[in-house]
Amino acid sequence: MVEKAVSDSQALLFVLSGPSGVGKDTILSELLKTDLKIRKCVTYTTRSPRPTEIDGVDYKFITLEEFNRLKEEGAFLEWAEVGGNFYATPKDFVEEKLKNGEDVILKIDVQGAMRVKELFPNAILIFIAPPSLEELRQRMEKRGTPPEEIERRLKIAEREMDMAKHYQFLIVNNELLETVEKVYRIIKEAQNKRDAGRESAAK
Ligand code: 5GP
């Protein structure tokens, strides 16, 4: 059974969530530049790529038809609709990596995170919050997000912030490098703890 193989491998599953514009992508890309041994899971989306985004690197960009077909085939670990677009985590990737003992990090929304928590009760959930909603508004304005889109995303952000209580860790992103350092430490400590447990079991 996959579940048994995954738990035997003792690989760790981390989830990073937070409102749009909070800096999750930058935090994750900075984390991946460090010495952390962790695999990022590239997820599916039906939304169009942003100018800087690369298919297969940032997301697997697919049509709604492909999304529905993959959903039917049971290819998703979880899926969610966020702001009118569909997103999903590939089941095979996560299960295979965990089974092989590789730690995985998912950057997904709060609905997906709650589903992952049900499927993997040991998953480590980290929520990144903005210093304030006003700060989030300013960040989106700087990014050139259209005003009506800002209002819509702020409403979603408010609802998402309410879900932060279900996460083990809440980090307020006041300063990027400080936040990266904090997430790094959470991951490293969990890995060290797991490794120490393995060593003492081997003695
Ligand atoms: P964006 O369109 O800004 O890249 O992402 C919108 C939201 O969808 C973000 O909160 C992002 O973390 C989330 N997201 C990305 N991939 C997935 C996924 O596979 N599943 C779920 N549930 N959310 C995702």
CSV table of C-alpha atoms and ligand atoms in Angstrom, one decimal:
chain,number,residue,atom,x,y,z
A,1,MET,CA,0.0,0.0,0.0
A,2,VAL,CA,1.2,3.5,-0.9
A,3,GLU,CA,0.2,4.9,2.5
A,4,LYS,CA,2.3,2.3,4.3
A,5,ALA,CA,5.3,2.7,2.0
A,6,VAL,CA,5.1,6.5,2.5
A,7,SER,CA,5.0,6.3,6.3
A,8,ASP,CA,7.8,3.7,6.4
A,9,SER,CA,10.0,6.0,4.4
A,10,GLN,CA,9.5,8.7,7.1
A,11,ALA,CA,9.8,11.3,4.4
A,12,LEU,CA,8.3,14.7,5.3
A,13,LEU,CA,5.6,16.6,3.6
A,14,PHE,CA,5.6,20.4,4.0
A,15,VAL,CA,2.8,22.8,2.9
A,16,LEU,CA,3.3,26.5,2.4
A,17,SER,CA,0.2,28.7,2.1
A,18,GLY,CA,-0.7,32.3,2.4
A,19,PRO,CA,-2.7,35.0,0.6
A,20,SER,CA,-1.9,36.0,-3.0
A,21,GLY,CA,0.9,38.6,-3.0
A,22,VAL,CA,2.3,37.7,0.3
A,23,GLY,CA,5.6,36.5,-1.3
A,24,LYS,CA,5.2,32.7,-1.2
A,25,ASP,CA,6.9,32.2,-4.6
A,26,THR,CA,9.9,34.3,-3.7
A,27,ILE,CA,10.2,32.5,-0.3
A,28,LEU,CA,10.1,29.1,-2.0
A,29,SER,CA,12.6,30.0,-4.7
A,30,GLU,CA,15.0,31.4,-2.0
A,31,LEU,CA,14.5,28.2,0.0
A,32,LEU,CA,15.3,26.0,-3.0
A,33,LYS,CA,18.7,27.9,-3.4
A,34,THR,CA,19.8,26.8,0.1
A,35,ASP,CA,21.3,23.4,1.1
A,36,LEU,CA,17.9,22.1,2.1
A,37,LYS,CA,17.2,18.7,0.6
A,38,ILE,CA,13.6,19.1,-0.4
A,39,ARG,CA,11.6,18.7,-3.6
A,40,LYS,CA,9.1,21.3,-4.8
A,41,CYS,CA,6.0,19.9,-6.4
A,42,VAL,CA,5.0,21.6,-9.6
A,43,THR,CA,1.2,21.8,-9.6
A,44,TYR,CA,-1.4,22.0,-12.4
A,45,THR,CA,-3.4,25.1,-13.2
A,46,THR,CA,-5.9,26.1,-15.7
A,47,ARG,CA,-5.0,29.8,-15.5
A,48,SER,CA,-2.8,31.5,-18.2
A,49,PRO,CA,0.9,31.8,-17.5
A,50,ARG,CA,2.1,35.2,-16.3
A,51,PRO,CA,4.8,36.8,-18.5
A,52,THR,CA,7.7,35.4,-16.4
A,53,GLU,CA,6.3,32.0,-15.8
A,54,ILE,CA,7.6,28.8,-17.5
A,55,ASP,CA,5.5,25.8,-18.2
A,56,GLY,CA,6.7,22.8,-16.2
A,57,VAL,CA,8.7,25.0,-13.8
A,58,ASP,CA,6.2,27.4,-12.2
A,59,TYR,CA,3.1,25.3,-13.0
A,60,LYS,CA,2.0,22.7,-15.5
A,61,PHE,CA,-0.4,24.9,-17.5
A,62,ILE,CA,-3.3,22.9,-18.8
A,63,THR,CA,-6.8,23.5,-20.3
A,64,LEU,CA,-10.0,23.0,-18.4
A,65,GLU,CA,-10.6,19.9,-20.5
A,66,GLU,CA,-7.3,18.3,-19.6
A,67,PHE,CA,-7.9,19.3,-16.0
A,68,ASN,CA,-11.3,17.5,-16.0
A,69,ARG,CA,-9.8,14.4,-17.7
A,70,LEU,CA,-7.0,14.1,-15.1
A,71,LYS,CA,-9.5,14.6,-12.3
A,72,GLU,CA,-11.6,11.8,-13.7
A,73,GLU,CA,-8.5,9.6,-13.9
A,74,GLY,CA,-7.8,10.2,-10.3
A,75,ALA,CA,-4.5,11.9,-11.0
A,76,PHE,CA,-4.9,14.5,-8.3
A,77,LEU,CA,-4.0,14.3,-4.6
A,78,GLU,CA,-6.2,17.4,-4.1
A,79,TRP,CA,-7.7,20.1,-6.2
A,80,ALA,CA,-9.3,23.5,-5.6
A,81,GLU,CA,-10.8,26.5,-7.4
A,82,VAL,CA,-9.1,29.7,-6.4
A,83,GLY,CA,-10.3,33.0,-7.9
A,84,GLY,CA,-12.0,31.3,-10.8
A,85,ASN,CA,-9.1,29.1,-11.8
A,86,PHE,CA,-8.5,25.5,-11.0
A,87,TYR,CA,-5.4,24.1,-9.4
A,88,ALA,CA,-4.3,20.6,-8.5
A,89,THR,CA,-1.5,18.6,-6.9
A,90,PRO,CA,-0.3,15.6,-8.9
A,91,LYS,CA,-0.8,12.5,-6.9
A,92,ASP,CA,2.0,10.4,-8.5
A,93,PHE,CA,4.7,13.0,-7.9
A,94,VAL,CA,4.0,13.4,-4.2
A,95,GLU,CA,3.5,9.7,-3.5
A,96,GLU,CA,6.6,8.6,-5.4
A,97,LYS,CA,8.9,11.1,-3.9
A,98,LEU,CA,7.7,10.4,-0.4
A,99,LYS,CA,7.9,6.6,-1.0
A,100,ASN,CA,11.5,7.1,-2.1
A,101,GLY,CA,12.3,9.0,1.1
A,102,GLU,CA,12.5,12.4,-0.4
A,103,ASP,CA,10.9,15.3,1.5
A,104,VAL,CA,8.4,17.4,-0.5
A,105,ILE,CA,7.1,20.9,-0.3
A,106,LEU,CA,3.7,22.0,-1.7
A,107,LYS,CA,2.8,25.6,-2.3
A,108,ILE,CA,-1.0,25.4,-2.2
A,109,ASP,CA,-4.1,27.3,-1.0
A,110,VAL,CA,-5.9,26.7,2.3
A,111,GLN,CA,-8.5,24.4,0.9
A,112,GLY,CA,-5.8,22.1,-0.5
A,113,ALA,CA,-3.8,22.3,2.7
A,114,MET,CA,-6.8,21.1,4.7
A,115,ARG,CA,-7.2,18.1,2.3
A,116,VAL,CA,-3.5,17.3,2.5
A,117,LYS,CA,-3.8,17.4,6.3
A,118,GLU,CA,-6.6,14.8,6.1
A,119,LEU,CA,-4.6,12.6,3.8
A,120,PHE,CA,-1.2,13.0,5.6
A,121,PRO,CA,-1.9,13.9,9.2
A,122,ASN,CA,1.9,14.3,9.8
A,123,ALA,CA,2.2,17.0,7.1
A,124,ILE,CA,3.8,20.2,8.4
A,125,LEU,CA,1.7,23.2,7.6
A,126,ILE,CA,3.3,26.7,7.4
A,127,PHE,CA,1.2,29.8,6.8
A,128,ILE,CA,2.7,33.0,5.6
A,129,ALA,CA,0.8,36.1,6.6
A,130,PRO,CA,1.3,39.7,5.4
A,131,PRO,CA,2.1,42.4,8.1
A,132,SER,CA,-1.4,43.8,7.3
A,133,LEU,CA,-4.1,43.7,4.6
A,134,GLU,CA,-3.1,47.3,3.8
A,135,GLU,CA,0.5,46.1,3.2
A,136,LEU,CA,-0.9,43.4,0.9
A,137,ARG,CA,-2.9,45.9,-1.0
A,138,GLN,CA,0.3,48.0,-1.5
A,139,ARG,CA,2.2,45.0,-2.7
A,140,MET,CA,-0.5,44.1,-5.3
A,141,GLU,CA,-0.6,47.8,-6.5
A,142,LYS,CA,3.2,47.7,-7.0
A,143,ARG,CA,2.8,44.5,-9.0
A,144,GLY,CA,0.3,46.3,-11.2
A,145,THR,CA,-2.7,44.2,-10.2
A,146,PRO,CA,-5.9,45.9,-11.5
A,147,PRO,CA,-8.0,47.6,-8.7
A,148,GLU,CA,-11.0,45.3,-9.0
A,149,GLU,CA,-8.7,42.3,-8.9
A,150,ILE,CA,-7.0,43.7,-5.7
A,151,GLU,CA,-10.4,44.1,-4.0
A,152,ARG,CA,-11.4,40.5,-4.9
A,153,ARG,CA,-8.0,39.1,-3.8
A,154,LEU,CA,-8.2,41.0,-0.5
A,155,LYS,CA,-11.6,39.5,0.3
A,156,ILE,CA,-10.1,36.0,-0.4
A,157,ALA,CA,-7.1,36.9,1.7
A,158,GLU,CA,-9.3,37.8,4.7
A,159,ARG,CA,-11.0,34.4,4.5
A,160,GLU,CA,-7.6,32.6,4.1
A,161,MET,CA,-6.1,34.4,7.1
A,162,ASP,CA,-9.0,33.0,9.1
A,163,MET,CA,-7.7,29.5,8.3
A,164,ALA,CA,-4.2,30.2,9.6
A,165,LYS,CA,-5.3,28.8,13.0
A,166,HIS,CA,-5.2,25.3,11.4
A,167,TYR,CA,-1.5,25.6,10.6
A,168,GLN,CA,1.3,24.5,12.9
A,169,PHE,CA,3.3,27.6,12.0
A,170,LEU,CA,2.4,31.2,11.3
A,171,ILE,CA,5.0,33.5,10.0
A,172,VAL,CA,4.4,37.2,9.4
A,173,ASN,CA,6.4,38.2,6.3
A,174,ASN,CA,7.8,41.5,7.5
A,175,GLU,CA,11.1,41.1,5.9
A,176,LEU,CA,11.8,38.5,3.2
A,177,LEU,CA,15.2,37.1,4.2
A,178,GLU,CA,14.1,36.9,7.8
A,179,THR,CA,11.0,34.9,6.7
A,180,VAL,CA,13.1,32.6,4.5
A,181,GLU,CA,15.4,32.0,7.4
A,182,LYS,CA,12.4,31.1,9.6
A,183,VAL,CA,10.9,28.7,7.1
A,184,TYR,CA,14.3,27.2,6.6
A,185,ARG,CA,14.7,26.6,10.3
A,186,ILE,CA,11.3,24.9,10.6
A,187,ILE,CA,12.1,22.5,7.8
A,188,LYS,CA,15.7,21.8,9.0
A,189,GLU,CA,14.5,21.2,12.5
A,190,ALA,CA,11.9,18.7,11.4
A,191,GLN,CA,14.4,16.9,9.2
A,192,ASN,CA,17.0,16.8,12.0
A,193,LYS,CA,14.4,15.4,14.4
A,194,ARG,CA,13.4,12.7,11.9
A,195,ASP,CA,17.1,11.9,11.3
A,196,ALA,CA,17.9,11.7,15.0
A,197,GLY,CA,14.9,9.3,15.4
A,198,ARG,CA,16.2,7.1,12.6
A,199,GLU,CA,19.7,6.9,14.1
A,200,SER,CA,18.5,6.0,17.6
A,201,ALA,CA,16.2,3.3,16.1
A,202,ALA,CA,19.2,1.9,14.2
A,203,LYS,CA,21.3,1.5,17.4
B,1,5GP,P1,-1.5,31.9,-8.3
B,1,5GP,O1,-2.6,31.9,-9.4
B,1,5GP,O2,-1.4,33.3,-7.7
B,1,5GP,O3,-0.2,31.4,-8.7
B,1,5GP,O4,-2.1,31.0,-7.2
B,1,5GP,C1,-3.3,31.2,-6.5
B,1,5GP,C2,-3.4,30.3,-5.3
B,1,5GP,O5,-3.5,28.9,-5.7
B,1,5GP,C3,-2.2,30.3,-4.4
B,1,5GP,O6,-2.7,30.4,-3.1
B,1,5GP,C4,-1.4,29.1,-4.7
B,1,5GP,O7,-0.7,28.7,-3.6
B,1,5GP,C5,-2.6,28.1,-4.9
B,1,5GP,N1,-2.2,26.9,-5.6
B,1,5GP,C6,-1.2,26.6,-6.5
B,1,5GP,N2,-1.2,25.3,-6.8
B,1,5GP,C7,-2.2,24.7,-6.1
B,1,5GP,C8,-2.6,23.4,-6.0
B,1,5GP,O8,-2.1,22.5,-6.7
B,1,5GP,N3,-3.6,23.1,-5.2
B,1,5GP,C9,-4.2,24.1,-4.4
B,1,5GP,N4,-5.2,23.7,-3.6
B,1,5GP,N5,-3.8,25.4,-4.5
B,1,5GP,C10,-2.8,25.7,-5.3
